[in-house]
Coordinates of C-alpha atoms and ligand atoms in Angstrom, one line a residue:
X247 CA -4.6 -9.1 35.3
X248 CA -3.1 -5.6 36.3
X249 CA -4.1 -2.7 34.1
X250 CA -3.0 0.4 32.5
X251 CA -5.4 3.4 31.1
X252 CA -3.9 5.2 28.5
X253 CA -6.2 8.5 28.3
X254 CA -6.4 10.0 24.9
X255 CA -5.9 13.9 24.5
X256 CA -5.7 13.5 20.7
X257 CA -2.3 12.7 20.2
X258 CA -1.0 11.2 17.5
X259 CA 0.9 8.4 19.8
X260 CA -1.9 6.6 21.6
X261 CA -2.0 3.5 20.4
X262 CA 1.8 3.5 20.5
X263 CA 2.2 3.9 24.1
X264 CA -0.3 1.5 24.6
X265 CA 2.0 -1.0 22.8
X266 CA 5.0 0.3 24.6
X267 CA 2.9 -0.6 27.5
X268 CA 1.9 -4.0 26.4
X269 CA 5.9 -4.5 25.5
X270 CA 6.7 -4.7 29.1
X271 CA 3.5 -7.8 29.1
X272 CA 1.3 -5.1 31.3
X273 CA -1.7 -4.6 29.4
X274 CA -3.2 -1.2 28.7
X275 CA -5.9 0.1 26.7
X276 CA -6.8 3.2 25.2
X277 CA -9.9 6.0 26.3
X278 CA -11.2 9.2 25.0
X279 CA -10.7 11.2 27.9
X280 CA -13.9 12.3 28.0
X281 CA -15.4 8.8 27.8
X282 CA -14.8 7.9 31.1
X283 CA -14.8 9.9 34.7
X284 CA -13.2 9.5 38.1
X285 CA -15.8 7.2 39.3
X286 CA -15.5 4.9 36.1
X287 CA -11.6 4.5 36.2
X288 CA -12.0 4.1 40.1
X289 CA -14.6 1.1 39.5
X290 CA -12.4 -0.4 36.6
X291 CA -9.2 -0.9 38.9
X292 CA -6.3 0.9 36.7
X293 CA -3.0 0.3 38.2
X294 CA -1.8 3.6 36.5
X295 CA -3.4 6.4 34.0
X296 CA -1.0 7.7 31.1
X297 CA -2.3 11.2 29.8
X298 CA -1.1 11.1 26.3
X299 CA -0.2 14.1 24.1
X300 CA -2.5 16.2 21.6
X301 CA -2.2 19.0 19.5
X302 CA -3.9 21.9 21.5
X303 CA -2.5 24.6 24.3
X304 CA -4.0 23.9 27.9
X305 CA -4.7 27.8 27.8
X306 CA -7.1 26.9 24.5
X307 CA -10.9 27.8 24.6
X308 CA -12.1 24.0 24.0
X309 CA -9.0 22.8 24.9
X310 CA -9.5 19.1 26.2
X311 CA -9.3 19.0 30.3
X312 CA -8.9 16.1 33.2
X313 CA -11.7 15.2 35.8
X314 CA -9.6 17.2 39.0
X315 CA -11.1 14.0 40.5
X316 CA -8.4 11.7 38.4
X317 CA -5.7 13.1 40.1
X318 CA -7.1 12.6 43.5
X319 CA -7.7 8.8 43.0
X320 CA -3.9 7.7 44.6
X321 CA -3.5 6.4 41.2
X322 CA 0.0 6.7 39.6
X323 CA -0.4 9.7 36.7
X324 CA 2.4 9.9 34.1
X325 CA 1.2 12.6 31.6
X326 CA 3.5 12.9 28.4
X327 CA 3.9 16.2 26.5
X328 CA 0.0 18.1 26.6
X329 CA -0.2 15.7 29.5
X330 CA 2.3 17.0 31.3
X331 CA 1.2 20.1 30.9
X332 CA -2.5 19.2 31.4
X333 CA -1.1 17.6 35.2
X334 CA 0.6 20.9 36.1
X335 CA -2.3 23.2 34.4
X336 CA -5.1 21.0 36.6
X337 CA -2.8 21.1 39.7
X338 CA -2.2 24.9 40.0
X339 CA 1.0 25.1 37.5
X340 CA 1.9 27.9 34.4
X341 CA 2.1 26.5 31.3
X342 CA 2.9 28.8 28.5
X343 CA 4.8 29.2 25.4
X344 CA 8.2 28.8 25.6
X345 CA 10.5 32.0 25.3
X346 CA 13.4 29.7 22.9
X347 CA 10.5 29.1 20.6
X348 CA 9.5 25.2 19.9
X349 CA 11.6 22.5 20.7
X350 CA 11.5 19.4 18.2
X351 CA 13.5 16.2 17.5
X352 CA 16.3 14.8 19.1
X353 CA 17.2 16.8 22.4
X354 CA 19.7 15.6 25.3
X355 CA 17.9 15.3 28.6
X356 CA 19.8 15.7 32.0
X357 CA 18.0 14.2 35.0
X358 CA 19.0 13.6 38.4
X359 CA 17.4 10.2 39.0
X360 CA 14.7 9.3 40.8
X361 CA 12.2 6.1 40.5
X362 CA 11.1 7.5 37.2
X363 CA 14.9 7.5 35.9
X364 CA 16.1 4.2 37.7
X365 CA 18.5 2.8 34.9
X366 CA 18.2 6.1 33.0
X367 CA 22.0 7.3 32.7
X368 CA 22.3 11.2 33.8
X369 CA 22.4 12.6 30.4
X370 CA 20.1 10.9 27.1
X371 CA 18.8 11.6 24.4
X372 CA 14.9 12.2 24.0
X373 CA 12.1 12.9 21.8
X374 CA 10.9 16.3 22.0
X375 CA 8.2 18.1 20.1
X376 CA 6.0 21.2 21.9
X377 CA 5.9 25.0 22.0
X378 CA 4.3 25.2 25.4
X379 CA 5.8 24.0 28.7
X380 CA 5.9 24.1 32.1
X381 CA 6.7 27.4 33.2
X382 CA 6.3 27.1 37.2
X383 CA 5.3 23.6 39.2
X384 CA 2.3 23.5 41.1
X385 CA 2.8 23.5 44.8
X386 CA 4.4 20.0 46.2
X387 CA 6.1 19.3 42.4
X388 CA 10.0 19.4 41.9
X389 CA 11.8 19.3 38.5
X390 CA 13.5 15.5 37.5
X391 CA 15.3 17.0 34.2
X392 CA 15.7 19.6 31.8
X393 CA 17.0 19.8 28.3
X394 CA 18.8 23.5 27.4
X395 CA 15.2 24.9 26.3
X396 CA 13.3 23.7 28.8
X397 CA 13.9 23.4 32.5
X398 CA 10.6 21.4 33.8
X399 CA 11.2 18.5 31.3
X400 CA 10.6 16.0 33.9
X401 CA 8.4 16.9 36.5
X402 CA 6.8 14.9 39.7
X403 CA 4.7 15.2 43.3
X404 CA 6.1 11.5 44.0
X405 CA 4.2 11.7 47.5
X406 CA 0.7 11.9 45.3
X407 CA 2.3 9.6 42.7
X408 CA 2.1 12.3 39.7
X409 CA 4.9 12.7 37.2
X410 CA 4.5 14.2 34.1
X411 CA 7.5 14.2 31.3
X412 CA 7.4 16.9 28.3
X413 CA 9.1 14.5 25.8
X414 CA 8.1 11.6 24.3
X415 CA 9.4 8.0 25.6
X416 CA 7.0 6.0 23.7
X417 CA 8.6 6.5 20.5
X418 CA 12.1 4.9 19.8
X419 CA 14.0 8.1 19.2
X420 CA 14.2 8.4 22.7
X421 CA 17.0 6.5 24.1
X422 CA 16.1 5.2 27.2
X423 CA 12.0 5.3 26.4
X424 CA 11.3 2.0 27.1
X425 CA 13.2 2.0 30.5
X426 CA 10.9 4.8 31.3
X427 CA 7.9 3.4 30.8
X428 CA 8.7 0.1 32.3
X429 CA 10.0 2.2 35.5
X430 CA 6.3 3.5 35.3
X431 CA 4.3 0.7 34.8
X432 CA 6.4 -2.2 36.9
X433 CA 8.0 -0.1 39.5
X434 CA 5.9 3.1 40.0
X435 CA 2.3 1.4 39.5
X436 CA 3.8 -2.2 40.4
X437 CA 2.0 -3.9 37.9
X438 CA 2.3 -7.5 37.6
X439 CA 4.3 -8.4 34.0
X440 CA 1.6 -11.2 33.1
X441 CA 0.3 -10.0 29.6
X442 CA 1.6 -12.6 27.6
X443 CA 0.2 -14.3 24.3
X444 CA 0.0 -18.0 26.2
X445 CA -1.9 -16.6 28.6
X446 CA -4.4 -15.0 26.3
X447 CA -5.0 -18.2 24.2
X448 CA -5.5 -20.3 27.0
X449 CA -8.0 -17.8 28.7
X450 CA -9.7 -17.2 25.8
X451 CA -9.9 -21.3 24.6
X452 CA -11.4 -21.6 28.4
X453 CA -13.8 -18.3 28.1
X454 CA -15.2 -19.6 24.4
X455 CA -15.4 -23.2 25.6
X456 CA -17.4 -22.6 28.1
X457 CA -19.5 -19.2 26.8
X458 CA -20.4 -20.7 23.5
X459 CA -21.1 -24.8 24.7
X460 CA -23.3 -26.4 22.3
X461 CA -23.3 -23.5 19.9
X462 CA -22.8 -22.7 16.1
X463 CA -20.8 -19.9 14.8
X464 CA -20.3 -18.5 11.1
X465 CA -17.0 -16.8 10.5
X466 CA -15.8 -15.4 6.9
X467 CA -12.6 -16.7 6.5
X468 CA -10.5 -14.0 4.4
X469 CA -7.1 -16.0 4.4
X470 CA -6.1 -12.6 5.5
X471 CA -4.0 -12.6 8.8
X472 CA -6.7 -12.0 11.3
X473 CA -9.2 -13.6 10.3
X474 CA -7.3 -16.7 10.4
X475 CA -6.3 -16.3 13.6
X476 CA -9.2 -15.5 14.8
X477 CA -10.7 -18.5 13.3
X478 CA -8.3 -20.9 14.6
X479 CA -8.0 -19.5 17.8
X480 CA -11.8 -20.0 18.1
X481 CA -11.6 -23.7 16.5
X482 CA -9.6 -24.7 19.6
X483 CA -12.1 -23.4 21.9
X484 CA -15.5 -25.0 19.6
X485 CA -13.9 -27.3 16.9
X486 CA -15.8 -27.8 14.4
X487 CA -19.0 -26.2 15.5
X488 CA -17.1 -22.8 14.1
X489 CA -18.0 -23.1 10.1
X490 CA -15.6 -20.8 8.4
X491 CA -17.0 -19.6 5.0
X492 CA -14.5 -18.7 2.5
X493 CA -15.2 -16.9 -0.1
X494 CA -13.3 -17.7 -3.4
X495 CA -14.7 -15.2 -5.7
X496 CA -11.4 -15.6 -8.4
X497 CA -9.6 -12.7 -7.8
X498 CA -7.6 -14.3 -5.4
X499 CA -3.3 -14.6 -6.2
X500 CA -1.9 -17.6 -8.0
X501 CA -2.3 -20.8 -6.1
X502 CA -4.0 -18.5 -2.9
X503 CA -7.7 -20.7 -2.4
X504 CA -5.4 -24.2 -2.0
X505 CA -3.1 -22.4 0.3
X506 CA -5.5 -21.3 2.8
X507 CA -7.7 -24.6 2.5
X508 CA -4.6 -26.7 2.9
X509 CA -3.2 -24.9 6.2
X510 CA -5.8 -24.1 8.0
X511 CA -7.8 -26.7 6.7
X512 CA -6.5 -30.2 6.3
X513 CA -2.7 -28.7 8.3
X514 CA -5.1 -27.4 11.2
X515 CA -8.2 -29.3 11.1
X516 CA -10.5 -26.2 10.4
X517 CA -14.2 -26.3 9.5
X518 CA -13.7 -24.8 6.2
X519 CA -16.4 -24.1 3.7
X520 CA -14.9 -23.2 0.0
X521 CA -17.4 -21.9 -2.1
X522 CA -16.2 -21.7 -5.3
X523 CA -18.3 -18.9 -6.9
X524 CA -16.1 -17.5 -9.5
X525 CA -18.5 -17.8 -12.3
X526 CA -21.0 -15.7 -10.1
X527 CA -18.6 -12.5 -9.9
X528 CA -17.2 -12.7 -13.3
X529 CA -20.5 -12.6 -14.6
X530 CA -21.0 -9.6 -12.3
X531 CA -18.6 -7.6 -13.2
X532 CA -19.0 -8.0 -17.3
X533 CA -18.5 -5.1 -18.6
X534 CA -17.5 -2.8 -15.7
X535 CA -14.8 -0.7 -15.8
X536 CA -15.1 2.2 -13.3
X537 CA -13.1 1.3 -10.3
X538 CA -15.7 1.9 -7.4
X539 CA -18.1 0.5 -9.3
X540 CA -16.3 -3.1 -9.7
X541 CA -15.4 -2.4 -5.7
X542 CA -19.1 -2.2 -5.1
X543 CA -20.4 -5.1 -7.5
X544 CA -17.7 -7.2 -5.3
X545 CA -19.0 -6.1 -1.7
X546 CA -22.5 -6.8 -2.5
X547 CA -21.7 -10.4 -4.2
X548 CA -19.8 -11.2 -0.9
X549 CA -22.9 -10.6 0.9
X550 CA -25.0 -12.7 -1.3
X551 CA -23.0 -15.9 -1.3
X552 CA -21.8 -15.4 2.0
X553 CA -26.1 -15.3 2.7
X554 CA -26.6 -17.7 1.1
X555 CA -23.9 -20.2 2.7
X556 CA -25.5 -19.1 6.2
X557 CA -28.6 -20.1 4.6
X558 CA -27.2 -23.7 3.6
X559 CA -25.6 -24.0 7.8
X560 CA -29.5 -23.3 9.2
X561 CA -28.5 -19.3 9.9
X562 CA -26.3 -19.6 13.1
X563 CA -26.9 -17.0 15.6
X564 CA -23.3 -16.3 15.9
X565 CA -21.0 -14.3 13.8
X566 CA -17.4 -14.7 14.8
X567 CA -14.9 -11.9 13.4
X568 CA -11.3 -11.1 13.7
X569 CA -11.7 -7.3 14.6
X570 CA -8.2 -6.0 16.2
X571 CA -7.7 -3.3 18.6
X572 CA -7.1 -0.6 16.4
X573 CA -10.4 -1.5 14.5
X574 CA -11.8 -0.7 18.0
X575 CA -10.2 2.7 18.9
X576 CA -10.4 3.5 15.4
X577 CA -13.9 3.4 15.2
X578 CA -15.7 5.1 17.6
X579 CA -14.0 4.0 20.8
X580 CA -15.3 0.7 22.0
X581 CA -19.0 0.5 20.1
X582 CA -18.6 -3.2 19.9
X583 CA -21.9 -4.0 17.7
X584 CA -20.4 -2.8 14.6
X585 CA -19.9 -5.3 12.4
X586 CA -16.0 -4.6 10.6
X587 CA -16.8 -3.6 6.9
X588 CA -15.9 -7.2 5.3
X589 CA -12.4 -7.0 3.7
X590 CA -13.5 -3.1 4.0
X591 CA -15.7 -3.7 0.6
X592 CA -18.9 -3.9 2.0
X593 CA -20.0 -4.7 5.4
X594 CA -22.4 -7.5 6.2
X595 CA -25.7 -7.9 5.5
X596 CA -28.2 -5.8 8.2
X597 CA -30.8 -7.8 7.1
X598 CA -28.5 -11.2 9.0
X599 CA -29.9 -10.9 12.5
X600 CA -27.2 -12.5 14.6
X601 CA -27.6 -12.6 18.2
X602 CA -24.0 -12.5 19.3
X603 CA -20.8 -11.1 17.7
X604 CA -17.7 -12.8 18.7
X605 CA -14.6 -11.0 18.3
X606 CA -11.4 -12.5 20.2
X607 CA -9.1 -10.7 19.1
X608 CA -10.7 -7.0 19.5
X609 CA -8.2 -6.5 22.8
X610 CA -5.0 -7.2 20.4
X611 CA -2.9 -5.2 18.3
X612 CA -1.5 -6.2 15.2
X613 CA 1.9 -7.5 16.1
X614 CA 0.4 -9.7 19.3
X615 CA -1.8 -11.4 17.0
X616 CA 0.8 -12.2 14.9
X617 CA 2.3 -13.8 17.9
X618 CA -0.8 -15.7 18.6
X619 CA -0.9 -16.7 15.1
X620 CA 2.4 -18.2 15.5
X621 CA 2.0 -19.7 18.6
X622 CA -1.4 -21.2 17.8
X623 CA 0.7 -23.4 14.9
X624 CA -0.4 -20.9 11.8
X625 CA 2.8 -21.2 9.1
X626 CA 4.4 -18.1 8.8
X627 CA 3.7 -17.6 5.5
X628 CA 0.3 -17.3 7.0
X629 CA 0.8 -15.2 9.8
X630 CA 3.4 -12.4 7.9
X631 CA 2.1 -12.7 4.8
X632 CA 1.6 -8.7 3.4
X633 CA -1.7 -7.1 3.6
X634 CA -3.9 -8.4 0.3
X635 CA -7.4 -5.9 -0.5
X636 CA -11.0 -7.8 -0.3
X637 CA -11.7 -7.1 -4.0
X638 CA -8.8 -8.8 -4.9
X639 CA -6.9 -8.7 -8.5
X640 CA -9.9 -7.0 -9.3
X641 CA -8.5 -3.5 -8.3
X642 CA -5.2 -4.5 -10.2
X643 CA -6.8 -5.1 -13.4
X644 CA -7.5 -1.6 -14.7
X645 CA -10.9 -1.6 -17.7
X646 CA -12.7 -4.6 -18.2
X647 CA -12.4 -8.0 -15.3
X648 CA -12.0 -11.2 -17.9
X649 CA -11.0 -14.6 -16.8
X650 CA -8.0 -14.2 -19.2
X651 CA -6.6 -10.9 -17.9
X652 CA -6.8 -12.4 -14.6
X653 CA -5.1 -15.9 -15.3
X654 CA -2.4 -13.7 -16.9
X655 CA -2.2 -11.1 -14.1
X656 CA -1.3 -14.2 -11.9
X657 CA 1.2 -15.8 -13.6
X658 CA 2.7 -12.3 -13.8
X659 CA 1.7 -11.7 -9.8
X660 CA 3.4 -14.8 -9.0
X661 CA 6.9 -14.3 -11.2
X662 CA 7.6 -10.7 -9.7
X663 CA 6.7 -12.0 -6.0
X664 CA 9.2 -15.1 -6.3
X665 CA 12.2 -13.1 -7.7
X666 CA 11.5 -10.6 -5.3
X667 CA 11.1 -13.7 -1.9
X668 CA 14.3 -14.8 -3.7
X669 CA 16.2 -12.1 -2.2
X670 CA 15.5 -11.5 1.2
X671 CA 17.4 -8.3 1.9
X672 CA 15.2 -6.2 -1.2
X673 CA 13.4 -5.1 1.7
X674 CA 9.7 -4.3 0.4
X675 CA 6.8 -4.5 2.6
X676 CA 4.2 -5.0 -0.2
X677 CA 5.1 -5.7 -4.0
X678 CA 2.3 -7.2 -6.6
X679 CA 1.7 -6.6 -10.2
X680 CA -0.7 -5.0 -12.1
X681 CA -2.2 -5.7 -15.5
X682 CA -3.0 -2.3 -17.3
X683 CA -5.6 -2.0 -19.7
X684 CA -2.6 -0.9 -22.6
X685 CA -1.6 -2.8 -25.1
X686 CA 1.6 -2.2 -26.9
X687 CA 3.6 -3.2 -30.0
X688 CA 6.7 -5.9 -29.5
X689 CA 8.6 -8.3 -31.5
X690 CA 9.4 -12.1 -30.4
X691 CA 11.5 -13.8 -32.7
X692 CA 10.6 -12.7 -36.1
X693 CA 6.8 -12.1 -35.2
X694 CA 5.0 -8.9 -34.3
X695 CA 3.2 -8.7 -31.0
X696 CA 0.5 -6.3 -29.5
X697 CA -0.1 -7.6 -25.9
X698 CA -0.5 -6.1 -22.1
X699 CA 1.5 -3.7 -20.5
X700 CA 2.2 -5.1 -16.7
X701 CA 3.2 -2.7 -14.2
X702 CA 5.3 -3.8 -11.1
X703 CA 4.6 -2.1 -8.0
X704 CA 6.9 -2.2 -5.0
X705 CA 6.8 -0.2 -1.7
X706 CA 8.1 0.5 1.9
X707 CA 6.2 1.6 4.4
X708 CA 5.3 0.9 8.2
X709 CA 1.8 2.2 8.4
X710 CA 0.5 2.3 4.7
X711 CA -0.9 5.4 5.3
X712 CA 2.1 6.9 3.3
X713 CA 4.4 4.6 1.1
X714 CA 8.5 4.7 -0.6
X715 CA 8.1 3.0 -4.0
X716 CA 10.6 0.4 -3.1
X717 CA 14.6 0.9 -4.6
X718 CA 14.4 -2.7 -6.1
X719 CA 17.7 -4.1 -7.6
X720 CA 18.0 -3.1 -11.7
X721 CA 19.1 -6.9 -11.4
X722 CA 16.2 -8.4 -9.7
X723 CA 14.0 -6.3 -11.9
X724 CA 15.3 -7.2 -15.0
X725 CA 14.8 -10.9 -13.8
X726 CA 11.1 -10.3 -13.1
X727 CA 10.7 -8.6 -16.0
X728 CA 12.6 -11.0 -19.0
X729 CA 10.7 -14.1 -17.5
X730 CA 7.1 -12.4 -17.6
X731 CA 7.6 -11.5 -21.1
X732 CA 9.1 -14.8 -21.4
X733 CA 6.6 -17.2 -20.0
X734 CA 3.3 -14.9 -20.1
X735 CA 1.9 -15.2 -23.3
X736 CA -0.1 -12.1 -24.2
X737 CA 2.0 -9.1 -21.9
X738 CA 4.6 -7.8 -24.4
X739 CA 5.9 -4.7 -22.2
X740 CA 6.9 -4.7 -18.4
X741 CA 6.9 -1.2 -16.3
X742 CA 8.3 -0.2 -13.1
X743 CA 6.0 2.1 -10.8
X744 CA 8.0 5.2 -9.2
X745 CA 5.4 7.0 -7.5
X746 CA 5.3 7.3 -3.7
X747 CA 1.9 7.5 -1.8
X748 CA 1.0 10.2 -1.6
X749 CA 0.4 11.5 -4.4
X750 CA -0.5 8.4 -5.8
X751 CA -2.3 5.4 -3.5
X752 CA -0.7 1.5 -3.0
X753 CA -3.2 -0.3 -5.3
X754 CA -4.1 1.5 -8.8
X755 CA -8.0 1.1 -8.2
Ligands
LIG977 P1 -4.1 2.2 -0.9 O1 -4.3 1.7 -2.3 O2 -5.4 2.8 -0.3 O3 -3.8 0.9 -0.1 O4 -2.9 3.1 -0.8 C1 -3.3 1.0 1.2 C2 -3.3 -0.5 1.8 O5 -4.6 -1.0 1.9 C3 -4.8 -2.1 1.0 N1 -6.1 -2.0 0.4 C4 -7.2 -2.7 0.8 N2 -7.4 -3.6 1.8 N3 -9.7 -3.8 1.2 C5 -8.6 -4.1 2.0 O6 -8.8 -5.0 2.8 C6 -9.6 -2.9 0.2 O7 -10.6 -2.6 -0.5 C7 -8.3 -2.3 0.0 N4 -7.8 -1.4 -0.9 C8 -6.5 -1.2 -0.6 C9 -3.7 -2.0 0.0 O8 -3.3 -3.3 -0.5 C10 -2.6 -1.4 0.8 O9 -1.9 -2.4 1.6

């Protein structure tokens, strides 16, 4: 399979150029760039390196440099914004800040062609955002474009196969990005278009049968997206020798434990261990009301049933995971032996000595194991289904965790989420409710009431990093909200939240 190497200057588009990459079915994964040298990327066989942007001046004490040696490989080098300027820095070029001040947003590029541009009309629109730029080309270079500010917006040696471009064709602002990159990567590099998701489940299902014959492997099954497809993607390469142990600690949503048994279960034929072991965290978390705290009491009962259910299976030496590639670059570039922080409340017990660490999907992103999901048979309820936190309903209750709060949080959960899957164009990307530890005065029929205040929380986002509290419908709202008052005995008052992360976060604990 035909690679890219995306080297990382500190940009803040990395891991979307490496999808932009992948897009075109070449796939490309993502280095420090001090991680690796010459020698390395030499021995690896990169078709092409892409030097991606970062926030520092080549001129900068500290500043992050190239290996001269990259550039002398005969490898194709496309550096974008700092590495563009880091290719004609390294090369003998000026680089400094440019006299018409910074240039950022939408700008029109004119180019005259060239293998870079094939397809590219003469003018565009592209994504700029820099101060510096390319003040004179290094000897053998010759400018492709130029905007109105800058003049060296597109520069290359094509003899030495180096091009450097000072805007951004990753991200979708720019017109004819993806044409770009796919000029890079298919025609400059001539990378073979074979990164596809039926070709990544079959080698994998051949890899696993044959790597893992005879063996046992524990997997926590989450009922979250990757775990699932992880697990199932696995279960076609060992069947039933993959026990997945899933956790029903009853802060799961309305119906959610029969869902995931039945689909991956009895619908897929998975190896699925339900431990019901509600009583154990209620009991836990009596009395607790301080939102860490219930977090931790949550992370460290995982561990002990999940122990304990190893225990029970004669302590395989395996532990299978669905770790995705960002969990990779995100944390610590490549260390592989770090176990992913269970549904990020915990971690796994140290004290579990497992030989091995399975992770098939650690070389996919989020939206390709979706596609695996899908094409491994997973519903798509399954495999779209919005992101759901480890400690459950427990971080939507705020005070006290009772088995009646929660049974009424998910009648309430479930109401809001069917009006709002009622009408497909209200265009949230994660909506839930929350039982609040207020109680407030009503009337129903003649009858005074003093019940639970429920909170519904809707947002849009892309990254949940930062989050729109969602512009719901007053209709679709006031649906949600007569029948939870209606047919949820003991929540008297319904509330909309209209706070926007930041300030405030997604869940309320
Ligand atoms: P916050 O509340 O931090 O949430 O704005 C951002 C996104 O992360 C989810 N979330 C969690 N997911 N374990 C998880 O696996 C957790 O402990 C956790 N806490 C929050 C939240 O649902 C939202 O999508």
């Amino acid at each position: 399979m035909d690679k890219i190497l995306v080297l990382d200057f500190g940009g803040q588009y990395d891991q979307l150029i490496a999808r932009r990459v992948r897009a075109e079915h070449v796939y490309a994964e993502i280095k420090q760039y001090d991680a690796v040298s010459a020698a390395d990327i030499a021995a690896e066989g990169y078709k092409g390196i892409i030097f991606t942007g970062g926030p520092n001046s080549v001129y900068a004490g500290g500043a992050p440099r190239v290996d001269p040696g990259v550039l002398r490989l005969g490898i194709p080098v496309l550096g974008i914004c700092y590495g563009h300027q880091l290719l004609a820095y390294t090369e003998g070029g000026r680089v400094e800040p440019s006299k018409e001040g910074s240039e950022y947003g939408r700008t029109v590029l004119e180019t005259d062609g060239g293998e870079l541009f094939r397809g590219v009309p003469e003018k565009s629109v592209v994504w700029m955002s820099h101060t510096d730029q390319v003040s004179a080309l290094p000897a053998g270079f010759v400018s492709l474009a130029h905007t109105g500010k800058c003049k060296n917006a597109a520069i290359a040696d094509p003899g030495r196969r180096l091009w450097g471009v000072q805007f951004h064709p990753e991200v979708t602002h720019t017109e004819f990005g993806r044409r770009i990159l796919g000029n890079f990567v298919t025609g400059i590099c001539g990378c073979r278009a074979d990164w596809r998701m039926e070709d990544f489940i079959e080698r994998s299902v051949e890899r696993y049968r044959e790597e893992l014959a005879g063996k046992d492997l524990l997997l926590a099954l989450s009922g979250g997206v990757d775990s699932s497809v992880a697990a199932v993607l696995l279960h076609r390469a060992i069947g039933s020798r993959l026990h997945c142990v899933f956790v029903d600690h009853g802060l799961l949503r309305k119906d959610e434990g029969d869902f995931v048994e039945r689909a991956l279960g009895r619908d897929l034929g998975l190896n699925i261990i339900r431990v019901d072991a509600k009583e154990r965290f209620l009991s836990k978390l009596k009395g607790v009301t301080e939102p860490e705290r219930k977090r931790r009491i949550i992370g460290e009962e995982f561990i002990r049933v999940f122990e304990d259910e190893a225990k029970k299976l004669g302590d395989p030496k395996i532990l299978a995971q669905g770790t995705i590639y960002p969990d990779v670059v995100e944390s610590g570039k490549g260390a592989s032996a770090v176990i992913k922080s269970h549904h990020n409340v915990g971690g796994l017990p140290s004290r579990m000595s497992f030989e091995r660490i399975v992770e098939p999907l650690r070389e996919l992103f989020k939206d390709e194991v979706r596609e695996v999901g899908e094409k491994l048979g997973i519903p798509r309820e399954l495999v779209y289904r919005q992101p759901f936190p480890g400690p459950g309903l427990a971080v939507r209750i705020t005070g006290e965790i009772t088995g009646e709060k929660l049974d009424l949080l998910r009648e309430a959960d479930a109401i809001f989420r069917e009006e709002i899957d009622r009408e497909p164009g209200a265009g949230a990307s994660q909506y839930f409710a929350v039982l609040t530890d207020t109680r407030s005065v009503g009337v129903m029929g003649d009858a005074r009431t003093y019940g639970y205040t429920v909170a519904l929380r809707a947002v849009t986002t892309d990254d949940f990093m930062t989050a729109e509290w969602a512009r719901l419908p007053y209709e679709l709202l006031a649906r949600a909200s007569g029948r939870i008052t209606n047919e949820c005995r003991g929540i008297s008052r319904v509330v909309y939240d209209i706070t926007s992360k930041p300030p405030a976060t997604v869940e309320w604990e």
